[in-house]
Coordinates of C-alpha atoms in Angstrom, one line a residue:
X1 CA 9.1 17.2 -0.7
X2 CA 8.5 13.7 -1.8
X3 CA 11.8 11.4 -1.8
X4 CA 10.6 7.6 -1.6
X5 CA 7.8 6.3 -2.5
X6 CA 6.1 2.4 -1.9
X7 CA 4.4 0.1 -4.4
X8 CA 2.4 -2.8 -3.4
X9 CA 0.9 -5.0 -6.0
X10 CA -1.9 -7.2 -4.8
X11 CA -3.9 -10.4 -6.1
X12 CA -6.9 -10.8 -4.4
X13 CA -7.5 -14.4 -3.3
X14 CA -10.8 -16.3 -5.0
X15 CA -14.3 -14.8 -3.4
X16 CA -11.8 -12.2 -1.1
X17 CA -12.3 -9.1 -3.7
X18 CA -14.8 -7.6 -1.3
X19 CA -12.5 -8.1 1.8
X20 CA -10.0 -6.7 0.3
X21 CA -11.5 -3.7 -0.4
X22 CA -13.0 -3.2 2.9
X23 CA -9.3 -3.9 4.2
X24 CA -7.9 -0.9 1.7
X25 CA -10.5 1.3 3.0
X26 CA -9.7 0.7 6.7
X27 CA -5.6 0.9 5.8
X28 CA -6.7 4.7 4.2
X29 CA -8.5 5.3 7.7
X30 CA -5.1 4.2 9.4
X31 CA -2.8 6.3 7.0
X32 CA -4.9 9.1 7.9
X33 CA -3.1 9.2 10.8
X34 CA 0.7 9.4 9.8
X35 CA 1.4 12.7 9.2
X36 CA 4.8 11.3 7.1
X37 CA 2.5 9.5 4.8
X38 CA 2.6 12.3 1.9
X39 CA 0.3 10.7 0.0
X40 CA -1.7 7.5 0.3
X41 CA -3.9 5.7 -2.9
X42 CA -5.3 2.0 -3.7
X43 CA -6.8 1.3 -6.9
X44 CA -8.5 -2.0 -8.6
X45 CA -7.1 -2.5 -12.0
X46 CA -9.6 -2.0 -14.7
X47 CA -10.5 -4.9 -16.7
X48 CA -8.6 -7.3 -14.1
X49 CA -10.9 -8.6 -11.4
X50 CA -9.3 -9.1 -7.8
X51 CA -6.2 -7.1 -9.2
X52 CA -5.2 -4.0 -6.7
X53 CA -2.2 -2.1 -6.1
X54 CA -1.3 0.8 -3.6
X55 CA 1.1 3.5 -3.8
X56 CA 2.2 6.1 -1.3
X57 CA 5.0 8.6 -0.7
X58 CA 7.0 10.1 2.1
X59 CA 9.2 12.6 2.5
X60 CA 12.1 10.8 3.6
X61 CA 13.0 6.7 4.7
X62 CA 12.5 7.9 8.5
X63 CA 8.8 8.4 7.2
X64 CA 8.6 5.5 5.2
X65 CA 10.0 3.1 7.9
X66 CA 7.5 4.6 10.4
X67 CA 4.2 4.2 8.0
X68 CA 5.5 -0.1 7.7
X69 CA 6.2 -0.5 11.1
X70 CA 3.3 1.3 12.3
X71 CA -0.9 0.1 12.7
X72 CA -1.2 0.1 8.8
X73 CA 2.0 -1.4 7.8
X74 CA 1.7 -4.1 10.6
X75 CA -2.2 -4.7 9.9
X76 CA -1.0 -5.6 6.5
X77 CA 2.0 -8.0 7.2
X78 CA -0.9 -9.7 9.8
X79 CA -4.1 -9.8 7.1
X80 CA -2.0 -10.2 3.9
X81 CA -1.9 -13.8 3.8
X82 CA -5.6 -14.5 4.5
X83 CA -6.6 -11.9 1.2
X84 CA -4.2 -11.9 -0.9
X85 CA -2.7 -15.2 -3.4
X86 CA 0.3 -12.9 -3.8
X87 CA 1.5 -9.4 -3.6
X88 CA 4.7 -7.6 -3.7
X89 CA 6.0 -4.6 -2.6
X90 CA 8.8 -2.0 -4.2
X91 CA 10.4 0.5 -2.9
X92 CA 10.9 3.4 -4.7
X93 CA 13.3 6.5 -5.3
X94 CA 11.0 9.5 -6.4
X95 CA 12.5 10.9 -9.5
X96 CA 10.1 13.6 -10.7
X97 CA 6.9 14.7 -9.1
X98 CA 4.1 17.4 -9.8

């Protein structure tokens, strides 16, 4: 059952929107590998070039706290500043789910 949940909103710095999204697809081959990581997705904004956001869940904060200190999480403290002209993360308390 899903508990907590992470959003990350990203800006892509200048020229870096392909970079970034050959980053997000090597985080999703990393997440493949956390079997806490419920759920794992990263999306462009439509109509907002270099605008990205991911959000995933976990069943508990044992979970959580294992998917951002492990190879993804730590890939994205290391890479994040060379992509992106801001992000931010929240962390969530799942509510409702389907």
């Amino acid at each position: 059952m899903t508990t907590v949940a992470l959003l990350i909103e990203m800006k892509a710095k200048p020229g870096k929107e392909a970079d970034v999204e050959a980053f997000l697809a090597k985080e999703a081959s990393l997440v493949k590998g956390e079997p806490g990581t419920l759920t794992w997705h990263a999306a462009g904004i439509e109509g907002e070039a270099g605008v990205y956001r991911v959000f995933d869940t976990f069943a508990d904060e044992a979970a959580r706290e294992a998917h951002l200190n492990g190879p993804a999480g730590q890939e994205f403290v290391e890479k994040a500043g060379g992509l992106f002209a801001e992000s931010k993360m929240y962390r969530l308390q799942v509510i409702a789910h389907k």
